[in-house]
Coordinates of C-alpha atoms and ligand atoms in Angstrom, one line a residue:
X1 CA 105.3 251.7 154.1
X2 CA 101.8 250.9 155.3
X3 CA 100.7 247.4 154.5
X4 CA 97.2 245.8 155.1
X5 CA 97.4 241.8 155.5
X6 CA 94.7 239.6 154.9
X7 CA 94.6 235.9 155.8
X8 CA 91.9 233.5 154.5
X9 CA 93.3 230.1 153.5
X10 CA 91.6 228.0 155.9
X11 CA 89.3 228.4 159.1
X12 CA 90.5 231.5 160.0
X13 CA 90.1 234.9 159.2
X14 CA 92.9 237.4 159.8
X15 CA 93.2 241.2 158.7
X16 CA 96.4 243.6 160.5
X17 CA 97.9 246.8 159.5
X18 CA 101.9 246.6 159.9
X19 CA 104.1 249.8 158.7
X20 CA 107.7 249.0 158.1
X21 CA 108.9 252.2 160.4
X22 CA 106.4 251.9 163.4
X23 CA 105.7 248.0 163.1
X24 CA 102.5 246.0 163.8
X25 CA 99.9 248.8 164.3
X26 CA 96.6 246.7 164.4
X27 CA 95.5 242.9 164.2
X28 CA 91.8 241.3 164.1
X29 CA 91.3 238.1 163.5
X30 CA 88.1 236.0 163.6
X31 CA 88.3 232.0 164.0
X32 CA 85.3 229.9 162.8
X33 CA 86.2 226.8 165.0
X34 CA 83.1 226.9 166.7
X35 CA 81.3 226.4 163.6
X36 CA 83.5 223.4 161.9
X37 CA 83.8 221.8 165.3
X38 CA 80.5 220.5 164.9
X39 CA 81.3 218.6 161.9
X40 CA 85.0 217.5 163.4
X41 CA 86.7 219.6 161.1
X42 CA 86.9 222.2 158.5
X43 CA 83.7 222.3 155.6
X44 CA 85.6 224.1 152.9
X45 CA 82.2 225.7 151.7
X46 CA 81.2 227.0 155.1
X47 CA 84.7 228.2 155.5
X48 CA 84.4 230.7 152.2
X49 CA 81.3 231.3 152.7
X50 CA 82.7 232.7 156.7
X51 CA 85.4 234.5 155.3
X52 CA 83.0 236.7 152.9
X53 CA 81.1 237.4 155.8
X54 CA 84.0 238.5 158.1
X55 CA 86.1 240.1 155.7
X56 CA 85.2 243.6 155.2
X57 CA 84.0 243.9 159.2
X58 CA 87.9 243.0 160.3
X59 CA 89.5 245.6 157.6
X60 CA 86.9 248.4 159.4
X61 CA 88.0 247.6 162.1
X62 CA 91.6 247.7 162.2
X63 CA 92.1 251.0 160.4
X64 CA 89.5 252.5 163.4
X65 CA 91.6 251.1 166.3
X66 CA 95.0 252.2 164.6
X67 CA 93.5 255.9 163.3
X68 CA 94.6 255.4 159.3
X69 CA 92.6 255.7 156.3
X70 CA 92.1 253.6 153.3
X71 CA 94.2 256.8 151.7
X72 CA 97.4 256.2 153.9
X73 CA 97.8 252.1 152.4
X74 CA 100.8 251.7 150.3
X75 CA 100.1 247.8 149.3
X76 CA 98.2 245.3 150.2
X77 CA 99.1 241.9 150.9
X78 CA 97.0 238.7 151.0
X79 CA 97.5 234.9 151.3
X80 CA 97.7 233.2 147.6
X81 CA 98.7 229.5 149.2
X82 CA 98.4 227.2 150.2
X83 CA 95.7 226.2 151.2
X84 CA 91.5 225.9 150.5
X85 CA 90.8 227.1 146.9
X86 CA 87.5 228.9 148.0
X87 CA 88.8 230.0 150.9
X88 CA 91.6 231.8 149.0
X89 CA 89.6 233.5 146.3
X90 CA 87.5 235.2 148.7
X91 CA 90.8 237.0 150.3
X92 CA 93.0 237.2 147.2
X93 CA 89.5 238.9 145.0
X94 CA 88.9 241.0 148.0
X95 CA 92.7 242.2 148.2
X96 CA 92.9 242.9 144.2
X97 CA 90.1 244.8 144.0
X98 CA 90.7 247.1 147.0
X99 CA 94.5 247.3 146.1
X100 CA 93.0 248.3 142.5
X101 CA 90.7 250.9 143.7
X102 CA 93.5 252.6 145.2
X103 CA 95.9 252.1 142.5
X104 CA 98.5 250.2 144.8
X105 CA 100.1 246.9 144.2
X106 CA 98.6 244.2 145.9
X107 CA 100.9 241.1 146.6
X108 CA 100.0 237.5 146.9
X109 CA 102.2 236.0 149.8
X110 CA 102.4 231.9 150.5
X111 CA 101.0 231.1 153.6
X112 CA 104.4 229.1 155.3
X113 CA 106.9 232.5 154.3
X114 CA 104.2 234.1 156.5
X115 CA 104.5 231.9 159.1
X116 CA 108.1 231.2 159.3
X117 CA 108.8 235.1 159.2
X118 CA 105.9 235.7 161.9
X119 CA 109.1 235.6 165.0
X120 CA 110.5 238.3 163.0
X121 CA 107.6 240.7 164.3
X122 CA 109.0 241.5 167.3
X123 CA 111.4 243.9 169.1
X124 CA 114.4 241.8 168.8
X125 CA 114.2 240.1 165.9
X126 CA 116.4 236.6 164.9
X127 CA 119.3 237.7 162.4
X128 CA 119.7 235.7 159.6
X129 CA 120.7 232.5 159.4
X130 CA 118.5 230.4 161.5
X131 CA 117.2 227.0 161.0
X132 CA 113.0 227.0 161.0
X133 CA 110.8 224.5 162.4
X134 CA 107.7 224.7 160.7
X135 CA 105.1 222.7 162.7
X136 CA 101.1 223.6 161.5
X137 CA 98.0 221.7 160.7
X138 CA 99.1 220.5 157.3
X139 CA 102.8 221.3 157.1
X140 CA 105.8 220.0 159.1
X141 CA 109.1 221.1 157.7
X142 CA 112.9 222.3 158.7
X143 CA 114.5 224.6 156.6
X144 CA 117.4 226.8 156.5
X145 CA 116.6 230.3 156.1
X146 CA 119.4 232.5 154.9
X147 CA 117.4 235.7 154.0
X148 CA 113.9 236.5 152.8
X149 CA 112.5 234.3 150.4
X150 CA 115.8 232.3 150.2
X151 CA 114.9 228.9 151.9
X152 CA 116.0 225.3 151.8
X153 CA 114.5 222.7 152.5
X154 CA 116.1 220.4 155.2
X155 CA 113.7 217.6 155.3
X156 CA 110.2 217.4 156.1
X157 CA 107.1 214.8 156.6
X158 CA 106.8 211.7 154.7
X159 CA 102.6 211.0 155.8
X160 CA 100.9 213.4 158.4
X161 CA 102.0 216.8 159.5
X162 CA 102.9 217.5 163.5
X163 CA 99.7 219.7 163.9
X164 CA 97.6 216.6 162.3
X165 CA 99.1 213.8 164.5
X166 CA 97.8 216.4 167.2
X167 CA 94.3 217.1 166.1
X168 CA 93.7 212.9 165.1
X169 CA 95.3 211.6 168.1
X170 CA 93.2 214.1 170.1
X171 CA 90.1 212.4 168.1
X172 CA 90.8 209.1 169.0
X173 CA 90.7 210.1 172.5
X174 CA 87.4 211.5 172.1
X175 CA 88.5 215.6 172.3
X176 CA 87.2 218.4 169.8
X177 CA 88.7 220.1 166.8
X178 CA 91.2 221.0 166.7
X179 CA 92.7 218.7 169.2
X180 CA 96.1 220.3 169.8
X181 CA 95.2 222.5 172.4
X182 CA 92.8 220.3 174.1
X183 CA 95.2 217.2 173.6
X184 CA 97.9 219.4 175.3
X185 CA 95.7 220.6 177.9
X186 CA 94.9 216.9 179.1
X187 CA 98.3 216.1 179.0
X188 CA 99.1 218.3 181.7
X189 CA 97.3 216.4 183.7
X190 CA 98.8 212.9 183.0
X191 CA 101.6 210.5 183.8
X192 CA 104.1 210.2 180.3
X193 CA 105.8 207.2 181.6
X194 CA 102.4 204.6 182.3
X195 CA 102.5 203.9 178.1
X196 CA 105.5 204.2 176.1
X197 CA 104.9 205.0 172.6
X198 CA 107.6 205.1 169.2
X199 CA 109.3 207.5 168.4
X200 CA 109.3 207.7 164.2
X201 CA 112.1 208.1 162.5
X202 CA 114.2 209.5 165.6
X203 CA 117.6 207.6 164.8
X204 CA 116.8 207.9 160.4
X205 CA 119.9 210.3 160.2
X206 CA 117.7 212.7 158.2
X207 CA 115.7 215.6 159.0
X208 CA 112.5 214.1 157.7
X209 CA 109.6 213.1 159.8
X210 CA 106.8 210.4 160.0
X211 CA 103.8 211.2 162.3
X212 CA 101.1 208.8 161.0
X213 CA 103.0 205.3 162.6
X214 CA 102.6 207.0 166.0
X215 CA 99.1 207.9 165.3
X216 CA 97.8 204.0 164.8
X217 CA 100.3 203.1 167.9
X218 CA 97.7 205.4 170.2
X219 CA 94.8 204.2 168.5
X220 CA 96.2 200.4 169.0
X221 CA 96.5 201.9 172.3
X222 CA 93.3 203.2 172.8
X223 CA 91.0 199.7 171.5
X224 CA 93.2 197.9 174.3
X225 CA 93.0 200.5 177.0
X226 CA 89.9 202.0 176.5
X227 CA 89.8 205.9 177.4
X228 CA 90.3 205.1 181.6
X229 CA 93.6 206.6 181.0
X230 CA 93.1 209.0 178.2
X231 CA 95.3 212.0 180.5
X232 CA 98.5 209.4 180.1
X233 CA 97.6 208.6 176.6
X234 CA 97.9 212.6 176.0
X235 CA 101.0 213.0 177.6
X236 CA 102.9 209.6 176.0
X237 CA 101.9 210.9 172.6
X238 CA 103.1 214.7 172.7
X239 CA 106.1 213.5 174.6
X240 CA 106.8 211.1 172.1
X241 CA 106.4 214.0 169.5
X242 CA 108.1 216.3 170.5
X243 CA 110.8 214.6 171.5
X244 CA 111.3 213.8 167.7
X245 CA 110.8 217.6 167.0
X246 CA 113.4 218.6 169.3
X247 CA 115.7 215.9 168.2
X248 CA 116.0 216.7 164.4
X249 CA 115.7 220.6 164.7
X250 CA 118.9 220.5 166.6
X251 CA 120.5 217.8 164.5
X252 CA 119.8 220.2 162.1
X253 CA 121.0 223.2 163.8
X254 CA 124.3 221.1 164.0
X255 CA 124.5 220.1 160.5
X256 CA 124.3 223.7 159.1
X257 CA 126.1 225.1 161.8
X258 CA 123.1 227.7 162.3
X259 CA 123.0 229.4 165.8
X260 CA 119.3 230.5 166.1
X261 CA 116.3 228.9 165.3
X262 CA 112.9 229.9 165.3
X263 CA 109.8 227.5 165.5
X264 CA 106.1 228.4 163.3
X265 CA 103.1 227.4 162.7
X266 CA 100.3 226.2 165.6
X267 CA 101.8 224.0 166.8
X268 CA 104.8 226.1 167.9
X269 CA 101.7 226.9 170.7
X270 CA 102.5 223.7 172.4
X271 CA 104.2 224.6 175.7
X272 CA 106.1 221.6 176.6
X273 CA 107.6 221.8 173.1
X274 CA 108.6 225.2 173.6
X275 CA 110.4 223.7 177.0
X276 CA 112.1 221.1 175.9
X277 CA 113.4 222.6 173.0
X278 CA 114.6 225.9 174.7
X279 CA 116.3 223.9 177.5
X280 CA 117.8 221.8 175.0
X281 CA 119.0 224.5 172.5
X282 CA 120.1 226.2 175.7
X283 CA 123.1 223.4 176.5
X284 CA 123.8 223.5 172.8
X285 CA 124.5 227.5 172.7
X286 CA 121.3 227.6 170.2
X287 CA 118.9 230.9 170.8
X288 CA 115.5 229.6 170.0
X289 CA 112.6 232.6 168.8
X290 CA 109.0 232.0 168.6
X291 CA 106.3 234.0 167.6
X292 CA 104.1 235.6 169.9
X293 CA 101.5 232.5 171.3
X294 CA 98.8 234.7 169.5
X295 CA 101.0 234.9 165.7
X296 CA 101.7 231.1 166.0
X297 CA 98.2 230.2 164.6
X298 CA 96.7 232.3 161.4
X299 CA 96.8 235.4 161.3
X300 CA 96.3 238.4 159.1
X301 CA 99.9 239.8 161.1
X302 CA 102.2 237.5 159.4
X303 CA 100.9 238.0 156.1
X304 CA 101.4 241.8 156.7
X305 CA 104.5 241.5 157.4
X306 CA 105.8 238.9 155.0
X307 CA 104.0 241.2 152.4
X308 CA 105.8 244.0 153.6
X309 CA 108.9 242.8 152.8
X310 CA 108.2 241.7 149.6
X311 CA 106.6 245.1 148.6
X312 CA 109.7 246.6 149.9
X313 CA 111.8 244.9 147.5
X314 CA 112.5 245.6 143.9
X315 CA 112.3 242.3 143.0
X316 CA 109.2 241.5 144.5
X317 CA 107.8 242.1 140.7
X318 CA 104.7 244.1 141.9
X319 CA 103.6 245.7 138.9
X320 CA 103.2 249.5 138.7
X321 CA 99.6 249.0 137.4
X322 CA 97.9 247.1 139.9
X323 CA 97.2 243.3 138.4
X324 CA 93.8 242.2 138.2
X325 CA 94.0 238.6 138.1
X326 CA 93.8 236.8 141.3
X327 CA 94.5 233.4 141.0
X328 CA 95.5 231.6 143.7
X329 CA 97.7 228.5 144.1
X330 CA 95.7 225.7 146.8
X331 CA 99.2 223.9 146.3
X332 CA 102.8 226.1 146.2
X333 CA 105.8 224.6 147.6
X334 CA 107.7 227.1 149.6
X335 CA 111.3 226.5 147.9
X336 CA 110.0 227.8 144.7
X337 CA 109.7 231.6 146.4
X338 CA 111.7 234.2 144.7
X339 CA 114.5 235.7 147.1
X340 CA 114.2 239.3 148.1
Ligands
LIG401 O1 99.4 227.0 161.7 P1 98.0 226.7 162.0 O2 97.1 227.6 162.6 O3 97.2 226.2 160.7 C1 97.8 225.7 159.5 O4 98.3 226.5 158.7 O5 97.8 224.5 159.4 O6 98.1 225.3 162.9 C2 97.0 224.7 163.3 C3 97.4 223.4 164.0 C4 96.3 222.5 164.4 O7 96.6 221.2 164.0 C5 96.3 222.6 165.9 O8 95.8 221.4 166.5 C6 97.7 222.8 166.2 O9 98.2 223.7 165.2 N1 97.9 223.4 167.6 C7 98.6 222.8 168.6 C8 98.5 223.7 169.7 N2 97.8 224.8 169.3 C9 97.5 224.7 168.0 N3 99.2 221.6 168.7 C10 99.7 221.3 169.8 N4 99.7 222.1 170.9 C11 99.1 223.3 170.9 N5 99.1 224.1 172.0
LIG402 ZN1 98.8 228.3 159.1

């Protein structure tokens, strides 16, 4: 089954190709950071307007560079939530009416079942169970995956999501948008142990999370300090969050007795997570599988492939006549998905 995947619920725009027998056959994606990053973060408007832009470009281009047709697609899928409303329409009306032109089903997919299934695009794939630490811009949740579609949720955060404590702490210390990468980037460069920052929530007994106390402790940090030692500012704050992180994902591997785990969203991208929590899960017996660096921020990949899955299912309530609505759904919690 040939699948095309398009992502387009925030600031970037992703179109692949994957085919259940041969696997991910093309992926383009095109990120409008550049432009948002001169307003510090993502203008909705500009964002839809982006996506219109890029949209039909990226499609062209991955069935040239994988040598199929238009003719050859069996479904389409696209990303119905969360995320911006504009944003979503553009991908979900562009998706329906192509996957009506063709007369195959198109499918709408939520945007975290793409990313939390994106490790599963690989060679060696994670067998089910495994616990998931889902850690993006707006979403920071463990769950308990037993199968497609069949997810529950172990806790999750109570303020600011991982990826957001990231991108506002890397603000305060005067970096761009998004600050993750940059944040991370300085941190390499700086002494953790000079400031010693909280650690939210670490000893709760719960698997939920709180990111926005250690957010005010930098910027408490940063009015005293000043930006002399912004490096060891860096490196006290993503120790201090991941550290958390790594804390309740294996507290939760423990709980549920799950022996694999796999991490999504962007900031899975962070190296010295990825570090500590492999060494850590290492001692425990815990296999820990992440999505290629690339598939850890959207992508059109992830939605391929999460689509494909559903497609493949009978229950995935695709309608023989393609449906012509496309409605999206800017809010969609995950544990309302239908199990394959
Ligand atoms: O999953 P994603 O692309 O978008 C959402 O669906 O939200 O995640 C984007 C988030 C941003 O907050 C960004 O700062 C963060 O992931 N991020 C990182 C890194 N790369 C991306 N955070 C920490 N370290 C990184 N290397
Ligand atoms: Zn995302």
């Amino acid at each position: 089954m040939l699948v095309l995947g398009v992502e387009s619920s925030c600031d970037e725009t992703g179109v692949a190709l994957y085919d259940s027998a041969q696997g991910l056959l093309a992926d383009a994606l095109y990120s409008q950071i550049a432009m948002h990053n001169e307003y510090g973060g993502v203008v909705p408007e500009l964002a839809s307007r982006d996506h219109i832009r890029r949209l039909l470009p990226l499609t062209r281009q991955v069935f040239a560079e994988s040598g199929r047709t238009l003719a050859d697609l069996d479904g389409i899928a696209f990303t119905q939530g969360p995320g911006l409303a504009g944003a979503l329409l553009v991908g979900a009306g562009m998706a329906r009416a192509l996957a009506y032109s063709l007369n195959i089903p198109a499918v709408g997919v939520h945007h975290l079942e793409g990313h939390m299934l994106s490790p599963l695009i690989s060679d060696t794939p994670p067998e089910f169970p495994f616990v998931a630490l889902l850690v993006s811009g707006g979403h920071t949740q463990l769950m308990l995956v037993s199968g497609v579609g069949r997810y529950d949720l172990l806790g999750e955060t109570l303020d600011d999501a991982a990826g957001e404590a990231f991108d506002k702490t890397a603000q305060l210390l005067g970096l761009g948008y998004p600050g993750g990468p940059a944040l991370s980037k300085l941190a390499a460069s700086g002494d953790a142990t000079r400031f010693n920052l909280p650690r939210p929530m670490l000893n709760s007994g719960d698997f939920d999370f709180s990111f926005s106390g250690l957010k005010t402790a930098v910027l408490t940090l940063v009015r005293k300090e000043g930006l002399d030692h912004a490096a060891d500012i860096a490196a006290a704050f993503q120790v201090a969050a991941v550290e958390v992180l790594v804390c309740k994902s294996l507290a939760a591997c423990k709980q549920s007795g799950a022996t694999r785990m796999v991490v999504a969203g962007g900031v899975g991208a962070n190296t010295h997570l990825r570090a500590q929590l492999t060494g850590e899960a290492d001692k425990r017996g815990i296999t820990v599988f992440y999505p290629r660096m690339e598939f850890c921020t959207d992508n059109g990949a992830m939605i391929a492939y999460a689509g494909a899955q559903r497609l493949a299912s009978k229950s995935s309530g695709a309608p023989a006549q393609p449906d012509l609505s496309f409605a999206v759904k800017p809010r969609w919690a995950l544990a309302t998905l239908e199990a394959v």
